[in-house]
Coordinates of C-alpha atoms in Angstrom, one line a residue:
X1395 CA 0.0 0.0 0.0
X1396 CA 3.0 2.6 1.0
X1397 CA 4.9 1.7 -2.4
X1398 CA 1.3 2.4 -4.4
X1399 CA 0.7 5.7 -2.4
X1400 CA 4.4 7.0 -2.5
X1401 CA 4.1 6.3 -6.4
X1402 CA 1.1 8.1 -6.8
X1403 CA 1.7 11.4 -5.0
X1404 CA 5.3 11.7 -4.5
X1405 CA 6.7 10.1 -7.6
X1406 CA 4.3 11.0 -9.8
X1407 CA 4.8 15.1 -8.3
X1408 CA 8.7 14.6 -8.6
X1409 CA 8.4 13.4 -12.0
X1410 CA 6.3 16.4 -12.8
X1411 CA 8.7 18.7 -11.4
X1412 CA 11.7 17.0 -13.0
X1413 CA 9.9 17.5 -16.7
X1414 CA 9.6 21.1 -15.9
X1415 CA 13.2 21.5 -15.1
X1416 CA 14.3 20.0 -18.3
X1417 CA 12.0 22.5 -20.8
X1418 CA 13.8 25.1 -18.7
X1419 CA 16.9 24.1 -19.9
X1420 CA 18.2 23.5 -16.0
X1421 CA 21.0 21.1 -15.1
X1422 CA 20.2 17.8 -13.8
X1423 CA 22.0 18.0 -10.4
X1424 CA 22.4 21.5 -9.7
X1425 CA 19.6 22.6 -11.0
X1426 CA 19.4 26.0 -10.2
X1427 CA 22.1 26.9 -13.1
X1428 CA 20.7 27.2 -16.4
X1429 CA 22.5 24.9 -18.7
X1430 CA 23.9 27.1 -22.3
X1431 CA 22.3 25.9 -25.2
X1432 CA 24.2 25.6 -29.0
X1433 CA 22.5 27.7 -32.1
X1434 CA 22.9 24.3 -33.5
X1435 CA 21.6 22.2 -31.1
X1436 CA 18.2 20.0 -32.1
X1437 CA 16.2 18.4 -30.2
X1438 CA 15.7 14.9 -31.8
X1439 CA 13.7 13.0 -29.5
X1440 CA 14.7 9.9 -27.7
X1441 CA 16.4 7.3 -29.0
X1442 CA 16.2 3.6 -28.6
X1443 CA 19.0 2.4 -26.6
X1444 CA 21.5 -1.3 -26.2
X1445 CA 19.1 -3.0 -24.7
X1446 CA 15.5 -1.9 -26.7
X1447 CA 17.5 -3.1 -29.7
X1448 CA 18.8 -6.1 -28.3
X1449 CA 15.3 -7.2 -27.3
X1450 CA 14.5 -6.0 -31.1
X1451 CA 16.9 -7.8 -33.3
X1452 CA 18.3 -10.7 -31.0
X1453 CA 16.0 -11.8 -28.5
X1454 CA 12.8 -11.8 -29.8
X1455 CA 13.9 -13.5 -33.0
X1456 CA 15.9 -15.8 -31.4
X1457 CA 12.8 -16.9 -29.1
X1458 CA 9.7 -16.4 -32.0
X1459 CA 11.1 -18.5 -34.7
X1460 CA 10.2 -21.7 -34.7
X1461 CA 12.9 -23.6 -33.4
X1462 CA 13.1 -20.6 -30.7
X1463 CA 9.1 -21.6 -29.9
X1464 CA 9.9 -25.6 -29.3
X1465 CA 13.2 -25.0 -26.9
X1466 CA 11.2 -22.7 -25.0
X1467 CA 8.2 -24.4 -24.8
X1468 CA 9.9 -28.2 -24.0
X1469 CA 12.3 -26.1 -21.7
X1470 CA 9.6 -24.8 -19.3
X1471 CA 7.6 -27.8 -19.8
X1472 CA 10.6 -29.6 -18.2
X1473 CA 10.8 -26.7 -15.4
X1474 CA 7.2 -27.6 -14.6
X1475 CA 7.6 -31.1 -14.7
X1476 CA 10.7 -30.5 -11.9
X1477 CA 8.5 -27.7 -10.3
X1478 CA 5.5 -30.4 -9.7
X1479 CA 7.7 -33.0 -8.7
X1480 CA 9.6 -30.9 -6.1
X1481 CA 5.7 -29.7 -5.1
X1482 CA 4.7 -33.3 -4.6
X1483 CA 7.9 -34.2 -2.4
X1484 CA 8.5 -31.1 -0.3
X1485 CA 8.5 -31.7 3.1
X1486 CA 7.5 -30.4 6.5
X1487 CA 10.1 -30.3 9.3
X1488 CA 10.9 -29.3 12.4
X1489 CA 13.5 -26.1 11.1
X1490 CA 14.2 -24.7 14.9
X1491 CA 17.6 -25.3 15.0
X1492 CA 17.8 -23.8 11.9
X1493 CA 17.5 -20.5 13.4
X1494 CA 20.5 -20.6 15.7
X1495 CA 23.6 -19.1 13.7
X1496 CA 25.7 -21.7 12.1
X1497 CA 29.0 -20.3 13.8
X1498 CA 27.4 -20.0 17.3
X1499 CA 28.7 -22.8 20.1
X1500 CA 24.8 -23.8 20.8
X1501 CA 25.3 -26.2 17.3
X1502 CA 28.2 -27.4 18.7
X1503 CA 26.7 -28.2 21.8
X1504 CA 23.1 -29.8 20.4
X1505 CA 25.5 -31.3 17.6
X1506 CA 27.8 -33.1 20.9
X1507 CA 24.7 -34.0 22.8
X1508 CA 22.9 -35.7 20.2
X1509 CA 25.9 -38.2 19.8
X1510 CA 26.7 -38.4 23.2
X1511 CA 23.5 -38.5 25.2
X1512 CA 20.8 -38.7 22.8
X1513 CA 17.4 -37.3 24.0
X1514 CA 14.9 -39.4 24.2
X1515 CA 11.2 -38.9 23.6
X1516 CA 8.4 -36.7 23.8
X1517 CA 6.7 -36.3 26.7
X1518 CA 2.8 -37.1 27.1
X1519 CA 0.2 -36.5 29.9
X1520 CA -3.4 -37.5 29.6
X1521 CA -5.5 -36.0 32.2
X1522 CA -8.8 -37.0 33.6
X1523 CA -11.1 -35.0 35.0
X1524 CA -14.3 -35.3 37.5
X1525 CA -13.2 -36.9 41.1
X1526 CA -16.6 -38.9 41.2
X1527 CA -15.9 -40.2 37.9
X1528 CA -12.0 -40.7 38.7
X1529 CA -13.3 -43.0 41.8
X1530 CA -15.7 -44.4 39.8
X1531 CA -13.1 -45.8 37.3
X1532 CA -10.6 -46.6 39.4
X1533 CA -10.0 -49.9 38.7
X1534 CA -9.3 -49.3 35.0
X1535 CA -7.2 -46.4 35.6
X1536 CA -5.4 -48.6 37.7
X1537 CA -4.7 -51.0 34.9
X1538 CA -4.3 -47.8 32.4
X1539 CA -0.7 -49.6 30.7
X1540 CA -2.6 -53.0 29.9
X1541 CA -4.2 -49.8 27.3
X1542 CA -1.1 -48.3 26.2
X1543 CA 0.8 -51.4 25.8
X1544 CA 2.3 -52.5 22.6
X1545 CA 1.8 -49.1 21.0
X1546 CA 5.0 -48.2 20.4
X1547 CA 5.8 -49.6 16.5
X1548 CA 3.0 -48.2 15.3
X1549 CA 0.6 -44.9 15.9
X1550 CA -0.1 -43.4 18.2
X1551 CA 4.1 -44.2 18.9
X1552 CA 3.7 -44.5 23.2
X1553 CA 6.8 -46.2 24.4
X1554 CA 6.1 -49.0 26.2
X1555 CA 4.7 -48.6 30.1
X1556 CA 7.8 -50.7 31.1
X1557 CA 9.5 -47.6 33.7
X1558 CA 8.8 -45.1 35.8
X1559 CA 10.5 -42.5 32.8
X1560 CA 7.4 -44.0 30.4
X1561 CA 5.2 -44.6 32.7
X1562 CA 3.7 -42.6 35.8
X1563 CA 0.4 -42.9 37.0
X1564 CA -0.7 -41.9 40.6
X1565 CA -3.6 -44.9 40.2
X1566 CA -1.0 -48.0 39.5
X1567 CA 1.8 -46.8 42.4
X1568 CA -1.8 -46.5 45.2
X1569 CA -3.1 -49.5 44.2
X1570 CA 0.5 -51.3 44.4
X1571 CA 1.1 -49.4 47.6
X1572 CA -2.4 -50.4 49.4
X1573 CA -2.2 -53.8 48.2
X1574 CA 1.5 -54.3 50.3
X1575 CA 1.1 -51.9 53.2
X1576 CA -2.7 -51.0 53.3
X1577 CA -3.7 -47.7 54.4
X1578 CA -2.2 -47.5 58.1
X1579 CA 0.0 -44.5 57.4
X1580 CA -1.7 -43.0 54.9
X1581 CA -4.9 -42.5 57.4
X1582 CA -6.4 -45.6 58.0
X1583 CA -8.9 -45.7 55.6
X1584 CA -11.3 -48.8 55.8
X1585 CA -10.7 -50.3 52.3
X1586 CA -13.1 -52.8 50.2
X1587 CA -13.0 -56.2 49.0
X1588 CA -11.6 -54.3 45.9
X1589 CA -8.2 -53.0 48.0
X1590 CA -10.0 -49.8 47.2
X1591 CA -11.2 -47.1 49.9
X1592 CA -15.4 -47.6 50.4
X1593 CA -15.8 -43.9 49.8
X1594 CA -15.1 -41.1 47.5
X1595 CA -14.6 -38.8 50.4
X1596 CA -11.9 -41.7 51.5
X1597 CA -10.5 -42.0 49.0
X1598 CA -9.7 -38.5 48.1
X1599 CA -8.3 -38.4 51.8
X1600 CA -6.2 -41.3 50.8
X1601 CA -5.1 -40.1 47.8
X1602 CA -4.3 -36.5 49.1
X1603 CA -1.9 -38.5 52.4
X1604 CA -0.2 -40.8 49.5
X1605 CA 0.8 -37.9 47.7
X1606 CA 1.8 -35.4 50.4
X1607 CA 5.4 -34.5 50.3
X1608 CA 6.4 -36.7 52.8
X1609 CA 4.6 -39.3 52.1
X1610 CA 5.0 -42.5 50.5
X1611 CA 3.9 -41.7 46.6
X1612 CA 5.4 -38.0 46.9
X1613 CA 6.4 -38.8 43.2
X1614 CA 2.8 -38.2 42.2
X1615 CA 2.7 -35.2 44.1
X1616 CA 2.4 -32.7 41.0
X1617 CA 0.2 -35.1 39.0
X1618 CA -2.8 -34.6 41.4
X1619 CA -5.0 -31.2 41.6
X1620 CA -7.6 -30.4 44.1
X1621 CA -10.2 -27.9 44.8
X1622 CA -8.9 -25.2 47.6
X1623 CA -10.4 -27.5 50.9
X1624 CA -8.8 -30.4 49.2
X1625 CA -12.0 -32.1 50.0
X1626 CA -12.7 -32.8 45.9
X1627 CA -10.2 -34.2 43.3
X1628 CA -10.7 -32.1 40.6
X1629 CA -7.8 -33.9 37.9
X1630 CA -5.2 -36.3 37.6
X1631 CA -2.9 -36.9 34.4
X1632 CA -1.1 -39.8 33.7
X1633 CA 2.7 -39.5 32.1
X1634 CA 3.6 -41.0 29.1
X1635 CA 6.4 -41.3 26.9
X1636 CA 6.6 -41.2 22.7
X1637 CA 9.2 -42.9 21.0
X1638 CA 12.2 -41.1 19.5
X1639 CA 10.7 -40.0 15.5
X1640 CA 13.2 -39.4 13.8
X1641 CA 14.2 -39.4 10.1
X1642 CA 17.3 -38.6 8.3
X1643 CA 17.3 -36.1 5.4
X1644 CA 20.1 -35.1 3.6
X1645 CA 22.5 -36.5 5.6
X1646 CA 20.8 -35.0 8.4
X1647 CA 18.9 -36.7 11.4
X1648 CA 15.3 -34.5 12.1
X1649 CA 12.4 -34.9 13.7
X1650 CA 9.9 -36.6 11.6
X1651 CA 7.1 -34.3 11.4
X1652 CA 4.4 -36.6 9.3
X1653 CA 5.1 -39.3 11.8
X1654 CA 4.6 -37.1 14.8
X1655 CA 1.5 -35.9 13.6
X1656 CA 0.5 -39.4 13.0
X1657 CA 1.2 -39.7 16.3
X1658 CA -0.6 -36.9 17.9
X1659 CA -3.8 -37.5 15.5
X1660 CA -3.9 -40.8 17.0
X1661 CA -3.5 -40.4 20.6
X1662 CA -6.7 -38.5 20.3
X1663 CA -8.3 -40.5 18.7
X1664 CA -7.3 -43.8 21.0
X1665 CA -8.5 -41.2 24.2
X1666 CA -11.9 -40.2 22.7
X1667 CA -12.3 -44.3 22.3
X1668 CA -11.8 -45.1 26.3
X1669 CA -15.4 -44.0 26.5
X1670 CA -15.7 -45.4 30.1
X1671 CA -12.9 -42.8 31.7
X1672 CA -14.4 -39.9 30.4
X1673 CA -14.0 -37.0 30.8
X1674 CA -10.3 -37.1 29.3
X1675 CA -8.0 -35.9 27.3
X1676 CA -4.3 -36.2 25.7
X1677 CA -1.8 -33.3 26.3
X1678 CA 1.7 -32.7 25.2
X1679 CA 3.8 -29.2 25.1
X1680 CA 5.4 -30.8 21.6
X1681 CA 1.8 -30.3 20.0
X1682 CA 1.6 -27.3 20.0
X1683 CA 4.2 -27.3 17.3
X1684 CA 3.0 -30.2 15.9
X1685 CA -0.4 -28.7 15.4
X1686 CA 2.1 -26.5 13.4
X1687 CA 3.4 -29.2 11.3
X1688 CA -0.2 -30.3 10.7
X1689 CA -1.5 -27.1 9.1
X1690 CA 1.7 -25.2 7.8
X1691 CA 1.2 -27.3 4.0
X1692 CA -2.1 -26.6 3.6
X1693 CA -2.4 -23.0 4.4
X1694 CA 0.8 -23.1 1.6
X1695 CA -1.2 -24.1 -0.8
X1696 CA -4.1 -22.6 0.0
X1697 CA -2.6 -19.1 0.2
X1698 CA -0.8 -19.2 -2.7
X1699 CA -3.8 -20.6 -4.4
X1700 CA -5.9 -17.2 -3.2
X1701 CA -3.0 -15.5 -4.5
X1702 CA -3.4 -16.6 -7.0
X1703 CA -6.6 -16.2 -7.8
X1704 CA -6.6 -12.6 -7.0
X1705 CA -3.9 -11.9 -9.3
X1706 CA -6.2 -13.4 -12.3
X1707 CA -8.7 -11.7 -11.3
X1708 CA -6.9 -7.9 -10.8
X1709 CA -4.8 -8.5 -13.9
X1710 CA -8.5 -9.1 -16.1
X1711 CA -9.7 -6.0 -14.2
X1712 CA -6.7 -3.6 -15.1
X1713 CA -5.5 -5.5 -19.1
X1714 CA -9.4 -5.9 -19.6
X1715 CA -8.6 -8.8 -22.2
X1716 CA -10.0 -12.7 -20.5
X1717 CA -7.0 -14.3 -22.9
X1718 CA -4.2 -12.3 -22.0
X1719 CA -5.4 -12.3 -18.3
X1720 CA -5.3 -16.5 -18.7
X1721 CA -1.8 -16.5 -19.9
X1722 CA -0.5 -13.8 -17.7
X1723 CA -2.1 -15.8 -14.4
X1724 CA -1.2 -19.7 -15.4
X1725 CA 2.6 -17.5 -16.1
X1726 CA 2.9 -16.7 -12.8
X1727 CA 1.3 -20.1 -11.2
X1728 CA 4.1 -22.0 -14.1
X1729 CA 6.8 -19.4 -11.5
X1730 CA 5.4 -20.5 -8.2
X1731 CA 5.2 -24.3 -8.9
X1732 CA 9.0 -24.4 -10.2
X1733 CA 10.0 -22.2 -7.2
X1734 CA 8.5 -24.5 -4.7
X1735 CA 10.7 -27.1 -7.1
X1736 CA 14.1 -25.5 -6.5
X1737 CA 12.9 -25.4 -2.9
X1738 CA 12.8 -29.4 -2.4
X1739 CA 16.5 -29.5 -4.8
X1740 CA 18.0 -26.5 -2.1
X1741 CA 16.7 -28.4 1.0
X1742 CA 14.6 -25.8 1.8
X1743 CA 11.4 -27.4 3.8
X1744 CA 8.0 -26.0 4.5
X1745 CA 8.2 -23.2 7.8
X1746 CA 6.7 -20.0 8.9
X1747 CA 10.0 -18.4 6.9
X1748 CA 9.4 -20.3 3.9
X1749 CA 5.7 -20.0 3.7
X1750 CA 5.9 -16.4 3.9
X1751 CA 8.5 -15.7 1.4
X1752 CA 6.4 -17.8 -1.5
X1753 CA 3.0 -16.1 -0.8
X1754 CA 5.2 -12.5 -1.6
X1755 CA 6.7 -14.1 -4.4
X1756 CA 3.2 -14.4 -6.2
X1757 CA 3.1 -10.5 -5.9
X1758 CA 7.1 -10.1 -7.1
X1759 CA 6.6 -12.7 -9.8
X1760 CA 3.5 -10.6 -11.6
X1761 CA 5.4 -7.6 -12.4
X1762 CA 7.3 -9.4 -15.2
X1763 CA 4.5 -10.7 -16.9
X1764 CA 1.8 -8.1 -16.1
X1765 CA 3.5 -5.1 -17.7
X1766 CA 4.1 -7.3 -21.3
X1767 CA 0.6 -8.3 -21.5
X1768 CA -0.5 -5.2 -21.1
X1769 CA 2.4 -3.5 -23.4
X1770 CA 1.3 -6.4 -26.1
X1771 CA -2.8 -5.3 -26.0
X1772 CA -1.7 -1.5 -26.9
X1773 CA -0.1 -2.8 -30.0
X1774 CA -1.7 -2.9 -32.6
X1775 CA -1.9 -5.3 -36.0
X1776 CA -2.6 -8.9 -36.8
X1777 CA 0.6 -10.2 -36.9
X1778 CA 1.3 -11.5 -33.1
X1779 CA 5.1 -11.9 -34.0
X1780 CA 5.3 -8.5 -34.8
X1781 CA 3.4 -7.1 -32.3
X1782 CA 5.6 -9.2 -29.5
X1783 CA 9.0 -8.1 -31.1
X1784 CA 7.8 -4.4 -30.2
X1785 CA 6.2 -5.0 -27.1
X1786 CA 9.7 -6.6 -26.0
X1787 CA 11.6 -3.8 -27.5
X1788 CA 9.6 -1.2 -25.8
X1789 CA 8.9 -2.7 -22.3
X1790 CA 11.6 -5.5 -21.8
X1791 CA 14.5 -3.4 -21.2
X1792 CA 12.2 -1.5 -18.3
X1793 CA 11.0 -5.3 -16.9
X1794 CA 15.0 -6.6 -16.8
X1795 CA 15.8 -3.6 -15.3
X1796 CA 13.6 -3.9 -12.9
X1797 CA 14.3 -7.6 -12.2
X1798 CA 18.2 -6.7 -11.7
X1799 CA 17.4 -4.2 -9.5
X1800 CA 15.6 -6.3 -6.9
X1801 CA 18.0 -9.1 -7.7
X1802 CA 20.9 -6.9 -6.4
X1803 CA 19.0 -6.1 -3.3
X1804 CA 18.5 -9.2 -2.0
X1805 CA 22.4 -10.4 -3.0
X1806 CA 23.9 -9.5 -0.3
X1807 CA 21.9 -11.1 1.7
X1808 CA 22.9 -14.7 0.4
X1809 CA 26.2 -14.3 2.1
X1810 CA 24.0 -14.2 5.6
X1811 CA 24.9 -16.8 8.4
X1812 CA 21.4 -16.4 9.5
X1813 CA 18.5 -18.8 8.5
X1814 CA 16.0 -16.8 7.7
X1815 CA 17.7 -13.7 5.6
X1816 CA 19.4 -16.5 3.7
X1817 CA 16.2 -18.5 2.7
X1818 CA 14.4 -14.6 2.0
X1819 CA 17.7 -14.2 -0.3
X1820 CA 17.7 -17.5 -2.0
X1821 CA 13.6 -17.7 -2.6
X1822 CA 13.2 -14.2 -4.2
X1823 CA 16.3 -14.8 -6.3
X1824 CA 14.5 -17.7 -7.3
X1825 CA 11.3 -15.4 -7.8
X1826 CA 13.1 -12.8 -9.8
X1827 CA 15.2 -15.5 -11.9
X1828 CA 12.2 -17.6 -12.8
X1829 CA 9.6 -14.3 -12.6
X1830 CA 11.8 -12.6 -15.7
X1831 CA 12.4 -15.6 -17.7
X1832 CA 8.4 -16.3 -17.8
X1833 CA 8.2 -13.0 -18.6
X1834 CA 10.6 -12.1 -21.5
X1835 CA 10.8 -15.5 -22.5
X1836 CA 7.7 -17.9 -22.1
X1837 CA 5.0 -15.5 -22.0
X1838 CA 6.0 -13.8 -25.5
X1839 CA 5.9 -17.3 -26.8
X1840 CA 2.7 -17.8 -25.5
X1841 CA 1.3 -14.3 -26.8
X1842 CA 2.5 -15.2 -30.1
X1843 CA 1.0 -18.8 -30.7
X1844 CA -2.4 -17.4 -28.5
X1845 CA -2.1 -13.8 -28.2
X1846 CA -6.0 -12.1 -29.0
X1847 CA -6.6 -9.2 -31.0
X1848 CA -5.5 -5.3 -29.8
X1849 CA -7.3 -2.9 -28.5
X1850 CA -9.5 -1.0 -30.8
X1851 CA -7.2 2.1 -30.0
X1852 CA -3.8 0.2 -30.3
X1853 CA -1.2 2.0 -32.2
X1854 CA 0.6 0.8 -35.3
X1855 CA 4.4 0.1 -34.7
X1856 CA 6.4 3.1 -36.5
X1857 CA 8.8 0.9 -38.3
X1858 CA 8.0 -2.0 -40.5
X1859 CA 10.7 -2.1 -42.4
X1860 CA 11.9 -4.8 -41.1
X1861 CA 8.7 -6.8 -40.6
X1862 CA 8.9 -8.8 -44.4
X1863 CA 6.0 -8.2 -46.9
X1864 CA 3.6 -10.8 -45.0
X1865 CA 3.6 -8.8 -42.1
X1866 CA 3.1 -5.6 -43.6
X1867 CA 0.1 -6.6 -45.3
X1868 CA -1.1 -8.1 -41.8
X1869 CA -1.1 -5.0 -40.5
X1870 CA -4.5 -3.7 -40.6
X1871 CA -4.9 0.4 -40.7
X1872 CA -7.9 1.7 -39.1
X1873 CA -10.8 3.4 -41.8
X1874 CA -10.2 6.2 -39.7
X1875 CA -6.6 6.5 -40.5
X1876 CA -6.9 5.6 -43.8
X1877 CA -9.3 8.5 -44.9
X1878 CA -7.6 10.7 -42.6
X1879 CA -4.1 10.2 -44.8
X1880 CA -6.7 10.3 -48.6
X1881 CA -7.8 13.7 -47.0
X1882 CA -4.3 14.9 -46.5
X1883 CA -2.7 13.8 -49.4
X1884 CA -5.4 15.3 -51.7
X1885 CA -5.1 18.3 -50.3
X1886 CA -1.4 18.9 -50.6
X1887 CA -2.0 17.6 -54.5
X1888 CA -4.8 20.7 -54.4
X1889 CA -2.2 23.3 -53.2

């Protein structure tokens, strides 16, 4: 919005200014002094500069003939083909590490501890809630592992309940302990022919001993909450343990996203089953990434999709042609595919960084294209060869230009030791690369096998001379024009 209002107002007043300055004759930088002007100085208009006439008698020859039509076409088509492929295979992954600097001592570290003393997996807590219901179920929750047993091969990935690091559950260790030393020091609770206290109000007393900090099951301590008179148990959880999912990926080992949202999908789903300890559910501070993981590729898609979209339909709003507007918008999604292509071949995965840079690259990649559909709707004739070679000598130079500019920007930036200004650096020099080349390469190719008719008010090109005697006589010359030059030329035979 800031670049469209500074272009409107401030560029658009400077330029103004600047025109008046040179019709008063006034130096460029100090333009207070008047600049002398010869007696035999003529003004002789603009003139068509190296790269106008290199887009004129080299490139657009080179690229319209019909040899120059099949490499381009079976060249992008094998872009796409790599772009689609690379689209299919790109993957989501855990990119934190990325982040930290690649010369700080924290890689060294992670890289040492990782070899050394491997971490091992995720933890998972799945609380239940209501004390009645708690009591009610206590038997089960007792036997809780029989559940979770022989889960760890395959999802939801819960290591097996073989240890107190994999498995902790406040139920089990009271149930073990009244069973060997009753409830004696714990209150004295009578107990059941179960081995269970007779009454909720017991058993929360029971409970609430067993856990105590000095008591026996002070473990459980922190897995137990209770309502301020500690007269009601309001929650327990139970601790569980993932297994380590890991994958290795270009040489690298990293958390293996698709499995660990496998894994997270599926612990919910195994809790929502145990419809006798309900209420319950599965909680684990690593899903909040994973939830992450889960989402990150479809709002990819989906955003660049709606980018998409609302390129086509701008660009049919402001070229006001449905055909050009077609080949301008499937240009820019042919960019975007074989982008996210040279992303998979970099190593570049699917993160917030990523994500972000290819939904700006739909807006970066239009530019190219935009402004030589346009250029090729204002000129005018029948012959789309010809009408391409001009529109390439008049607006290409200004799109490279343009496209060199922002490729020097971001340059520098490829030398950065920091994750995300190199991945900004590498994916819009991939957007400017691919962006100019569909430009001034595919999309003139296009425009000249499917290019419509001009505007009604399209000019003529000025020089044909060059054009052959087919395209001259393609050219068609308004009525207007034509009776317009009868009337002139009559009139100078009259005088």
């Amino acid at each position: 919005f800031f670049l469209w209002a500074l272009a409107a107002t401030f560029f658009t007043a400077t330029m103004v200014i600047d025109e008046k300055r040179q019709r008063a004759n006034k130096r460029d930088m100090l333009c207070c002094i008047t600049r002398k002007t010869s007696p035999d100085e003529e003004d002789t208009g603009a003139k068509e500069g190296r790269l106008p006439k290199f887009f004129r008698n080299y490139h657009a020859p080179a690229i319209l003939s019909k040899q120059g039509k099949v490499v381009t076409l079976l060249t992008f088509l094998g872009l796409f083909i790599f772009g689609i492929y690379g689209l299919v295979n790109l993957p989501v992954e855990d990119s934190a590490r990325n982040f930290i600097p690649q010369d700080s001592y924290i890689n060294t570290y992670s890289a040492t501890a990782d070899e050394y003393f491997p971490s091992s997996g995720t933890s998972l807590y799945i609380t239940f809630e209501n004390g009645e219901s708690i009591y009610s179920n206590r038997v089960s929750l007792a036997e809780l592992d029989t559940r979770v047993n022989g889960l760890s091969e395959e999802p939801p990935y819960i290591a097996e309940p073989t240890s107190d690091s994999t498995y902790q559950n406040v139920m089990t260790g009271l149930k073990q302990y009244l069973s060997d030393s009753g409830t004696a020091s714990i209150g004295g609770a009578t107990l059941g022919e179960d081995g269970w206290p007779t009454s909720y109000e017991d058993f929360v007393s029971t409970v609430e001993k067993y856990t105590d900090a000095r008591g026996p099951g002070s473990t459980y301590r922190g897995d137990v909450a209770y309502d301020p008179t500690k007269t009601n148990i309001q929650a327990y959880r139970v601790k569980l343990e993932y297994v380590r999912l890991t994958k290795e990926f270009r040489g690298e080992v990293l958390d293996d996203a698709s499995r660990q949202i496998e894994a997270m999908d599926a612990t919910r789903e195994m809790v929502e089953s145990w419809e006798d300890l309900q209420p319950s559910f599965p909680y684990s501070a690593q899903f909040i990434t994973i939830e992450g993981f889960k989402i990150i590729g479809s709002e990819l898609y989906r955003n660049v999709g709606l980018a998409i979209a609302c390129v086509g339909v701008i660009v049919l709003i402001t070229v006001a042609n449905a055909a050009t507007a077609f080949l301008i918008t499937a240009n820019v999604a042919f960019c975007i595919i074989e982008i996210l292509g040279f992303m998979f071949a970099l190593g570049i995965v699917i993160d917030s960084v990523s994500v972000i840079n290819v939904v700006l690259a739909v807006g970066l990649s239009v530019d190219y294209s935009a402004h030589i559909g346009h250029c090729f709707m204002v000129k005018g004739g029948t012959n789309n060869d010809a009408r391409v070679t001009e529109t390439l000598a008049d607006m290409g130079a200004s799109v490279f230009n343009g496209a060199l500019s922002t490729f020097l920007a971001v340059a520098v930036l490829l030398l950065s030791k920091s994750y995300v200004f190199k991945t900004l650096a590498i994916q819009f020099a991939l957007t400017v690369i691919l962006g100019v080349a569909h430009g001034l390469v595919l999309l003139p190719v296009l425009l000249s096998l499917f290019g419509p008719k001009s505007f009604a008010s399209a000019e003529l090109p000025q020089d044909t001379k060059n054009l052959g005697t087919e395209s001259i006589e393609s050219i068609e010359i308004p009525r207007t024009n034509k009776n317009s030059v009868t009337t002139q030329h009559t009139q100078s035979l009259q005088n």
